[in-house]
C-alpha cells in the first residue's frame, strides 16, 4: 500500500530527457548521501527520502539504496517494512543479478520483522536455476541463522544446505560448506556440517574447480575432518597436495594444514614424501608481500618446532633483506636459529654478525642474542660464536656490548671453559648501564671469583653504589659477594659485611632483604661451614637451550590452527576471541547492546552498566568488557576482565601493543610493554602463582623474562628458599 | 531492563541474565569452541591523515567506533611494528598501499593468510579498475568501491574476485549497466561468475588466433663485502596474453628438469616443435633448469601437474599470470659489481665502483640504476663516471648512477667522493648495501626456456605464439 502511494507520487513520464535528468539527479543525491554516511555523518533522517527510490530499474541506483538501507535499517525498523515488497518482488525478478542482490541485502538488514518475510524468498532462491543466486542464498542461510536460529532450523534450511553440497556448481558447494561450517562452529549441537564419504567426495571434486577462497574453506573443513581409516587419510592427502602449487598463500597454507594433520595417519614413508613436498611452497611464501610473509614465517616457526628438519637446506632464504620490515626480520632471525646446524653455522654466524652491526637497536640486540642461542645449540660452533661475540664487544657500541655480555653469561652456563675471555669482559664494566647487563657481568665475576685476581675490587665498586642499583642487579651483587667470600674469605670479609648491611638495613625491597637475611643466616652457621658452600656454590644444571619453544600440548593445538591468527600469535584462540556467538555471552551482549549504543557518547554510563552486569558469571562479565574495550577504549574498562586470567591477559597485551611483540622472547620490549601492566596484574593478582599453572605459558614467559636476573641463580635461590621458613620462624 | 525487548535479536534470544535456555543452540556457548572461519567483519580504508574513506561492515559487530580506534592505535602511532593488531577481541589487519591504509576487521580467530591475500586482491582490483589505487582514486570512485565490496564479500566471506569477470557487471561508467539490466546477458554473466571456468566466457572469437608469452624473472642477489654470493635466486613469472577463440585447451612446456626427466612417456616427444630428441642424454645436454617450486593460475589443472608435471589449462581471455616459479641453482648474474669504499677519517668517504655486464655482447640492458649509499651527514659529493650520469640524492642518502643502455661484456667505473659535515655526536655509519635495478631482454637468469605451447580447440584453428624473455633486478644488493 505504502509503496504504491510512493510510486504514485513519482508517476512521471518513464522516458525522455526530463526522465533521464531526474534519474541522474536522484542518483547523484543518493551518492552524496552515502558519501556523508561514510564520513560518519548521521544521515539517517533521510531514510524515507532514500527509501522511496528503491523501486527502480536502474541496478546501480538500487544498489546504492540497498547500501543505505543496510546501514540504517536498525535505526528505522518500521520504515524498513516498506522496502519488503520490493525485496520480495526483486527476488523473483527475471534477472539473476537482481534476484541475488535482493536476497543478499535482505539477509543484511538485521531487523527482526524482516526475518518473517525472508522465509519464502530464501526458500525459492535456494532452489534457483541460476547458480549465482543459489550461492548467494546459501550464505543467506548463515545470515538468517545468526539472526534467528529457530527459524532457520524449523524451515529445514540446514538440510537444504546439506543437500547443496552435492550441487553441480563448485561455488555453490563452497558457499554451502562455508555457511554450514559457520553454523556448525557457532552451534555444534545442530551438527550442521557432518561429513560422510559422499560429501567428502563432493568436496574433493569441487576443490579443483571453485574459487581460491572457496578452496580455503573446503581445505579448512577437510583439515578438521576426522577420517575413518588410513585409506581415507591417504586419499585426502593425495587430492590436497596439488594445492601446494596454488598462487594464493591462503590456499597453500590451508593445504599444508590439511596434509599436515592427515599425514599422521598414513605410513611414515608416504608422510615423509609429503613433508618433502610441502617445503618448497613454504619457502616460496617467504618471497611474498611482507604481511603474508609474516604470517607464513610464524607458521613455519610452528611447523619447525614439530618437524625440525623440513627446511634444513634453506637457510639462505631467511637472510634478512635490508628493507624488510622489522617484524619480518625478527621472525627470520628466530627461524634461522631453529634451522641452524653444524653445516650451515658458519654462514649463519657471518650473517648474524652483519646484522649486529646495523643501526636498528632492537634488531641488533636480537641478532646478538641469536649468536648466543646458536652457541648453546651447536657445541662444535661455540668457539666461533664466542669469537664473534668478542669481535662485537670490541666495536664498543654500547648496546651491542651490553647484549653480548648477557648472552655470554648463558654461554658460561653451558661451557664453563671459556673463562679466558673474562678480562675482556671486565674491561667494559664502565659501559654497562642496563641492569641486565650489569647483573650478567656481576654473576660472571662471582662465578669465577677464585680466578679473577681483582674480583674484590670489581665487586667493591658495585657494593659502593649498592643503593643506586636496580633490584635485579642488587640481588646479583649480593650473591656474587657471598660467593667471593666463600671462595676467598680473606678478600671479602669487609665487603660481605657491608653488602649485607646495605641490603638489610638500607634497602626496602623485600626480595633483596630476604635474600640478604638468608645469606646472613647461612654464613653465621658455624657448626657446618661446608653446608653453606654446598648451597651457594653448588653446581648449576647446564643450560640445554635458550631457544624458545612452545610446550608440546600447546604446539599440537596450534598446529590445528595453522594460518589463523592463533598461529600468528602462538596462542590458543580462547585467549583473544570471544567464546561462541550464541549463548550466555551473546545474550548478555544483546542485552547491553542497546545500552551501549545509547551510551556511546557517555562512556561513564556504559561503564556503569557493565559494572551492574558484573554480577553475572565471569564469562559474561568478560564479554561485556570486550564490548567496552571495543567501544570506549579508555583502559579503565578492563578492570572487571580480571575475573578470568587468560582472557584478561590477552586484553591487556593488546593494550600494550601487539601480542606478538610480547610473546617473542624480546629483550627490551617486555620490560617496556609491562610498565603499567605490571601494576594492573599485581592489583588483580594474576601474576601470582595461579598464572603459570593456568596454562598461559607465553604470558608467564614474559613475566619470567623480566626476572631473568633471578633466573640465573634459580637453583641456588630455590634451595635458599627452603631454608627460608626456618629463618622466618626466627623473626 | 526495558530495552531488552528491542534490538535485532528475536525475543527468544534475549533472556534475562543468561538463564539456561530451552533450545539446544543456546548451550553452545558453554563449550569452548571457536571457528577457524575466514569471515571478515568489515573493510575500512583510510588516508594517511587517518580520515576514514571507506567503511563497509559485513557483520553487526563491526561498529563505526572501530575506525577511531584504528586511527589512534595504528595510524597515529609510530611504534606499530606489526601488520596485525588485536585489541580486546577485535583484530585489525592492515596493509599500506600508496597513500592509503586498507584494513580488515575480524572478530574471530580468522585466517590471517587469507585476510592479507584478500587485501592485496583488493589492491589489485583497484589498480585494475582505476589504474592507480590511491586516496584520489578511492575518493573519486567510492560508490564503485562499495559496489565492488558488496560483490566480492558476502557476510564477510570472499566471493569471486576475478577482475575480468567483475568488470562484466560492475562498471565504471553507466554505459554497460544496460547489459546487466538485460536478463539473458545477466544469466550468462552469472553463469560465468560461478562456473567451473569462472575465468572465461564461452563465446570468444578472434579472426587471428594469437598467444603471447612473457617470461619475466626477478633476480635477487645478496653479496657480502668480500664478494661471496650469500644468496642468489630467481622469482619468475610467466605472463600470457591469450587471444584465442572458443575454449582452447593449452599445454605448456618448459625446460624444467623435473618436467623433462621423470616422465619419459609424457607428451614431450609428440608434436614437439623445439626439435629436441627424446633420449634423456640429449635433453640434459640441451640444458635444463631446476625449478624449486611453481605456483599456478586458477585455470591450471593442479592435479595433472602433480601427477605428471604437465601444465594444462584453458586460459582466460587476454592477459593473466599463468605461473610463478622459483629457481636457486645455477643462477646467472647479469652484473658483477666491485665496490671499494673507504672512509677517510670522519670527514670524507671515497668510492670506486666498477660494474661489469656478464651477458652476451649481443644483448643490452636498459635503465640500469645503481644506488650507492652515503653517510647521513654527507654535505656534498663529487662524481666521475666512465658511462652514464651520477647524481647525489640527499633525501635518499644515495648517489644514483644511471646508465640508460648497458651492452653485454662492457665494464664501467664510477669514482666519487662524499664530504661529510662534522657532527658533535659521531655515530658509526651502518653502511647499507648498494643496490641495483635494471631490465634485460632476451635473457633469463635461471636459464629457463619455453619449449612449447600447444593449443587444442574444437575449431582446430592454427594459432601463432610469441615468446619474450626478460630479467629484472629484484632485490639486488651488494654489501661493502
Tab-separated table of C-alpha atoms in Angstrom, chain A residues 249-489:
chain	number	residue	atom	x	y	z
A	249	UNK	CA	49.144	-18.213	0.046
A	250	UNK	CA	45.879	-18.759	1.888
A	251	UNK	CA	45.241	-21.841	-0.226
A	252	UNK	CA	48.820	-23.046	0.214
A	253	UNK	CA	48.707	-22.762	3.998
A	254	UNK	CA	45.265	-24.327	4.175
A	255	UNK	CA	46.555	-27.223	2.064
A	256	UNK	CA	49.654	-27.561	4.220
A	257	UNK	CA	47.453	-27.682	7.275
A	258	UNK	CA	45.143	-30.324	5.822
A	259	UNK	CA	48.011	-32.532	4.722
A	260	UNK	CA	49.988	-31.988	7.906
A	261	UNK	CA	47.064	-33.096	10.043
A	262	UNK	CA	46.054	-36.089	7.960
A	263	UNK	CA	49.621	-37.145	7.337
A	264	UNK	CA	49.846	-38.555	10.845
A	265	UNK	CA	47.612	-41.410	9.813
A	266	UNK	CA	49.413	-42.545	6.700
A	267	UNK	CA	52.520	-44.690	6.659
A	268	UNK	CA	55.782	-42.953	7.587
A	269	UNK	CA	57.294	-43.350	4.121
A	270	UNK	CA	54.423	-41.566	2.497
A	271	UNK	CA	54.269	-38.857	5.102
A	272	UNK	CA	57.944	-38.203	4.523
A	273	UNK	CA	57.270	-37.535	0.850
A	274	UNK	CA	54.571	-35.080	1.790
A	275	UNK	CA	56.891	-33.282	4.173
A	276	UNK	CA	59.375	-33.013	1.362
A	277	UNK	CA	56.707	-31.763	-0.974
A	278	UNK	CA	55.500	-29.005	1.295
A	279	UNK	CA	58.938	-27.494	1.908
A	280	UNK	CA	59.375	-25.643	-1.430
A	281	UNK	CA	55.935	-23.991	-1.335
A	282	UNK	CA	56.574	-22.859	2.230
A	283	UNK	CA	59.854	-21.325	1.152
A	284	UNK	CA	58.113	-19.601	-1.740
A	285	UNK	CA	55.797	-17.868	0.708
A	286	UNK	CA	58.852	-16.117	2.114
A	287	UNK	CA	59.143	-14.091	-1.086
A	288	UNK	CA	55.560	-12.802	-0.969
A	289	UNK	CA	54.296	-9.463	0.352
A	290	UNK	CA	55.691	-8.637	3.805
A	291	UNK	CA	52.416	-9.143	5.667
A	292	UNK	CA	51.826	-12.507	4.039
A	293	UNK	CA	55.450	-13.357	4.680
A	294	UNK	CA	54.972	-12.575	8.328
A	295	UNK	CA	52.031	-14.940	8.627
A	296	UNK	CA	53.970	-17.578	6.720
A	297	UNK	CA	57.062	-17.160	8.889
A	298	UNK	CA	55.081	-17.516	12.100
A	299	UNK	CA	53.546	-20.697	10.707
A	300	UNK	CA	56.884	-22.026	9.534
A	301	UNK	CA	58.125	-21.454	13.071
A	302	UNK	CA	55.360	-23.726	14.354
A	303	UNK	CA	55.989	-26.390	11.743
A	304	UNK	CA	59.702	-26.350	12.528
A	305	UNK	CA	59.034	-26.927	16.192
A	306	UNK	CA	57.219	-30.096	15.247
A	307	UNK	CA	59.370	-31.156	12.305
A	308	UNK	CA	62.756	-29.508	12.830
A	309	UNK	CA	64.352	-30.815	9.679
A	310	UNK	CA	61.946	-29.858	6.909
A	311	UNK	CA	63.833	-26.737	5.838
A	312	UNK	CA	67.369	-27.777	6.710
A	313	UNK	CA	68.910	-26.693	3.432
A	314	UNK	CA	67.027	-23.457	3.078
A	315	UNK	CA	68.903	-21.189	5.472
A	316	UNK	CA	69.710	-18.545	2.854
A	317	UNK	CA	66.108	-17.910	2.048
A	318	UNK	CA	65.674	-16.483	5.509
A	319	UNK	CA	68.516	-13.989	5.269
A	320	UNK	CA	67.141	-10.573	6.080
A	321	UNK	CA	66.926	-8.025	3.345
A	322	UNK	CA	67.947	-4.537	4.294
A	323	UNK	CA	64.471	-3.211	3.645
A	324	UNK	CA	62.463	-5.991	5.278
A	325	UNK	CA	60.087	-4.575	7.878
A	326	UNK	CA	61.266	-5.254	11.432
A	327	UNK	CA	58.537	-7.752	12.181
A	328	UNK	CA	59.717	-9.883	9.277
A	329	UNK	CA	63.365	-9.546	10.240
A	330	UNK	CA	62.752	-10.625	13.838
A	331	UNK	CA	60.881	-13.681	12.724
A	332	UNK	CA	63.513	-14.608	10.168
A	333	UNK	CA	66.143	-14.482	12.898
A	334	UNK	CA	64.205	-16.922	15.013
A	335	UNK	CA	63.748	-19.312	12.151
A	336	UNK	CA	67.394	-19.157	11.169
A	337	UNK	CA	68.394	-20.135	14.687
A	338	UNK	CA	65.921	-23.003	14.532
A	339	UNK	CA	67.360	-24.441	11.344
A	340	UNK	CA	70.982	-23.835	12.262
A	341	UNK	CA	73.128	-26.945	12.166
A	342	UNK	CA	76.839	-27.676	12.052
A	343	UNK	CA	76.876	-27.463	8.269
A	344	UNK	CA	75.376	-24.034	7.851
A	345	UNK	CA	76.555	-22.442	11.062
A	346	UNK	CA	79.474	-20.547	9.520
A	347	UNK	CA	77.227	-18.899	7.010
A	348	UNK	CA	74.753	-18.047	9.685
A	349	UNK	CA	77.347	-16.542	12.010
A	350	UNK	CA	78.741	-14.316	9.268
A	351	UNK	CA	75.225	-13.130	8.553
A	352	UNK	CA	74.339	-12.542	12.202
A	353	UNK	CA	77.496	-10.560	12.689
A	354	UNK	CA	76.483	-8.401	9.764
A	355	UNK	CA	73.104	-7.756	11.379
A	356	UNK	CA	74.716	-6.942	14.697
A	357	UNK	CA	76.425	-4.004	13.008
A	358	UNK	CA	73.218	-2.450	11.708
A	359	UNK	CA	71.557	0.552	13.308
A	360	UNK	CA	68.134	-0.674	14.441
A	361	UNK	CA	68.841	-1.263	18.094
A	362	UNK	CA	66.144	-3.836	18.646
A	363	UNK	CA	67.216	-5.866	15.638
A	364	UNK	CA	70.872	-5.691	16.641
A	365	UNK	CA	70.103	-6.991	20.106
A	366	UNK	CA	68.159	-9.879	18.711
A	367	UNK	CA	70.994	-10.699	16.338
A	368	UNK	CA	73.438	-10.795	19.228
A	369	UNK	CA	71.058	-12.927	21.215
A	370	UNK	CA	70.778	-15.271	18.254
A	371	UNK	CA	74.527	-15.751	18.240
A	372	UNK	CA	74.302	-16.878	21.848
A	373	UNK	CA	71.447	-19.247	21.043
A	374	UNK	CA	73.492	-20.801	18.253
A	375	UNK	CA	76.480	-21.213	20.554
A	376	UNK	CA	74.388	-23.137	23.025
A	377	UNK	CA	72.605	-25.134	20.344
A	378	UNK	CA	75.666	-26.251	18.374
A	379	UNK	CA	78.551	-27.239	20.592
A	380	UNK	CA	81.065	-27.536	17.773
A	381	UNK	CA	80.434	-23.925	16.810
A	382	UNK	CA	80.591	-22.473	20.306
A	383	UNK	CA	84.143	-21.224	19.928
A	384	UNK	CA	83.346	-19.413	16.708
A	385	UNK	CA	80.321	-17.884	18.330
A	386	UNK	CA	82.315	-16.682	21.313
A	387	UNK	CA	84.916	-15.179	19.000
A	388	UNK	CA	82.206	-13.416	17.051
A	389	UNK	CA	80.811	-12.030	20.277
A	390	UNK	CA	84.270	-10.816	21.286
A	391	UNK	CA	84.598	-9.085	17.931
A	392	UNK	CA	81.316	-7.395	18.598
A	393	UNK	CA	82.381	-6.345	22.086
A	394	UNK	CA	85.400	-4.716	20.506
A	395	UNK	CA	83.167	-2.491	18.403
A	396	UNK	CA	82.413	-0.690	21.681
A	397	UNK	CA	78.897	0.073	20.512
A	398	UNK	CA	77.159	0.419	23.820
A	399	UNK	CA	74.035	-1.714	23.304
A	400	UNK	CA	75.924	-4.380	21.381
A	401	UNK	CA	78.363	-4.801	24.239
A	402	UNK	CA	75.618	-4.999	26.825
A	403	UNK	CA	73.661	-7.610	24.938
A	404	UNK	CA	76.804	-9.611	24.223
A	405	UNK	CA	77.597	-9.775	27.934
A	406	UNK	CA	74.116	-11.000	28.757
A	407	UNK	CA	74.466	-13.671	26.111
A	408	UNK	CA	77.934	-14.726	27.202
A	409	UNK	CA	76.654	-15.322	30.720
A	410	UNK	CA	74.362	-18.011	29.259
A	411	UNK	CA	77.232	-19.461	27.303
A	412	UNK	CA	79.238	-19.814	30.515
A	413	UNK	CA	76.445	-21.858	31.975
A	414	UNK	CA	76.838	-24.424	29.226
A	415	UNK	CA	80.568	-24.136	28.539
A	416	UNK	CA	82.329	-23.013	31.731
A	417	UNK	CA	85.668	-23.386	29.967
A	418	UNK	CA	85.702	-20.029	28.195
A	419	UNK	CA	86.968	-18.225	31.264
A	420	UNK	CA	89.872	-16.852	29.243
A	421	UNK	CA	87.683	-14.116	27.881
A	422	UNK	CA	86.725	-12.746	31.271
A	423	UNK	CA	89.379	-9.992	31.301
A	424	UNK	CA	87.981	-8.649	28.025
A	425	UNK	CA	84.524	-8.595	29.535
A	426	UNK	CA	85.671	-6.836	32.658
A	427	UNK	CA	87.124	-4.038	30.594
A	428	UNK	CA	83.644	-3.000	29.529
A	429	UNK	CA	82.454	-2.620	33.064
A	430	UNK	CA	82.046	1.136	32.851
A	431	UNK	CA	79.947	0.968	29.719
A	432	UNK	CA	77.249	-1.189	31.192
A	433	UNK	CA	74.287	0.843	32.267
A	434	UNK	CA	71.454	-1.665	31.884
A	435	UNK	CA	70.544	-3.755	34.929
A	436	UNK	CA	70.509	-6.950	32.867
A	437	UNK	CA	73.991	-6.472	31.550
A	438	UNK	CA	75.384	-5.352	34.899
A	439	UNK	CA	73.791	-8.327	36.607
A	440	UNK	CA	75.215	-10.661	33.981
A	441	UNK	CA	78.745	-9.386	34.448
A	442	UNK	CA	78.469	-9.482	38.227
A	443	UNK	CA	77.248	-13.046	38.032
A	444	UNK	CA	80.245	-13.978	35.915
A	445	UNK	CA	82.631	-12.317	38.386
A	446	UNK	CA	81.043	-14.160	41.293
A	447	UNK	CA	81.074	-17.467	39.484
A	448	UNK	CA	84.770	-17.195	38.632
A	449	UNK	CA	85.758	-15.244	41.730
A	450	UNK	CA	88.610	-17.584	42.579
A	451	UNK	CA	90.240	-16.957	39.214
A	452	UNK	CA	89.811	-13.229	38.944
A	453	UNK	CA	92.522	-11.600	40.965
A	454	UNK	CA	90.759	-8.260	41.296
A	455	UNK	CA	87.293	-9.695	41.826
A	456	UNK	CA	87.172	-7.980	45.194
A	457	UNK	CA	87.855	-4.585	43.673
A	458	UNK	CA	85.298	-5.060	40.944
A	459	UNK	CA	82.571	-6.137	43.322
A	460	UNK	CA	83.672	-3.490	45.796
A	461	UNK	CA	82.842	-0.868	43.220
A	462	UNK	CA	79.351	-2.244	42.873
A	463	UNK	CA	78.847	-2.528	46.606
A	464	UNK	CA	79.717	1.148	46.965
A	465	UNK	CA	76.821	2.082	44.720
A	466	UNK	CA	74.579	-0.688	46.000
A	467	UNK	CA	71.626	1.517	46.794
A	468	UNK	CA	71.558	3.073	43.361
A	469	UNK	CA	71.253	-0.243	41.550
A	470	UNK	CA	68.073	-1.869	40.248
A	471	UNK	CA	66.930	-4.664	42.495
A	472	UNK	CA	67.755	-7.356	39.920
A	473	UNK	CA	71.336	-6.112	39.965
A	474	UNK	CA	71.331	-5.833	43.747
A	475	UNK	CA	70.357	-9.482	44.085
A	476	UNK	CA	73.232	-10.404	41.845
A	477	UNK	CA	75.719	-8.275	43.750
A	478	UNK	CA	74.621	-9.934	46.947
A	479	UNK	CA	75.061	-13.422	45.576
A	480	UNK	CA	78.367	-12.709	43.941
A	481	UNK	CA	79.868	-11.112	47.014
A	482	UNK	CA	78.837	-14.111	49.079
A	483	UNK	CA	80.364	-16.427	46.500
A	484	UNK	CA	83.575	-14.452	46.598
A	485	UNK	CA	83.604	-14.602	50.376
A	486	UNK	CA	83.104	-18.358	50.392
A	487	UNK	CA	85.853	-18.864	47.852
A	488	UNK	CA	88.340	-16.335	49.195
A	489	UNK	CA	87.241	-15.295	52.701
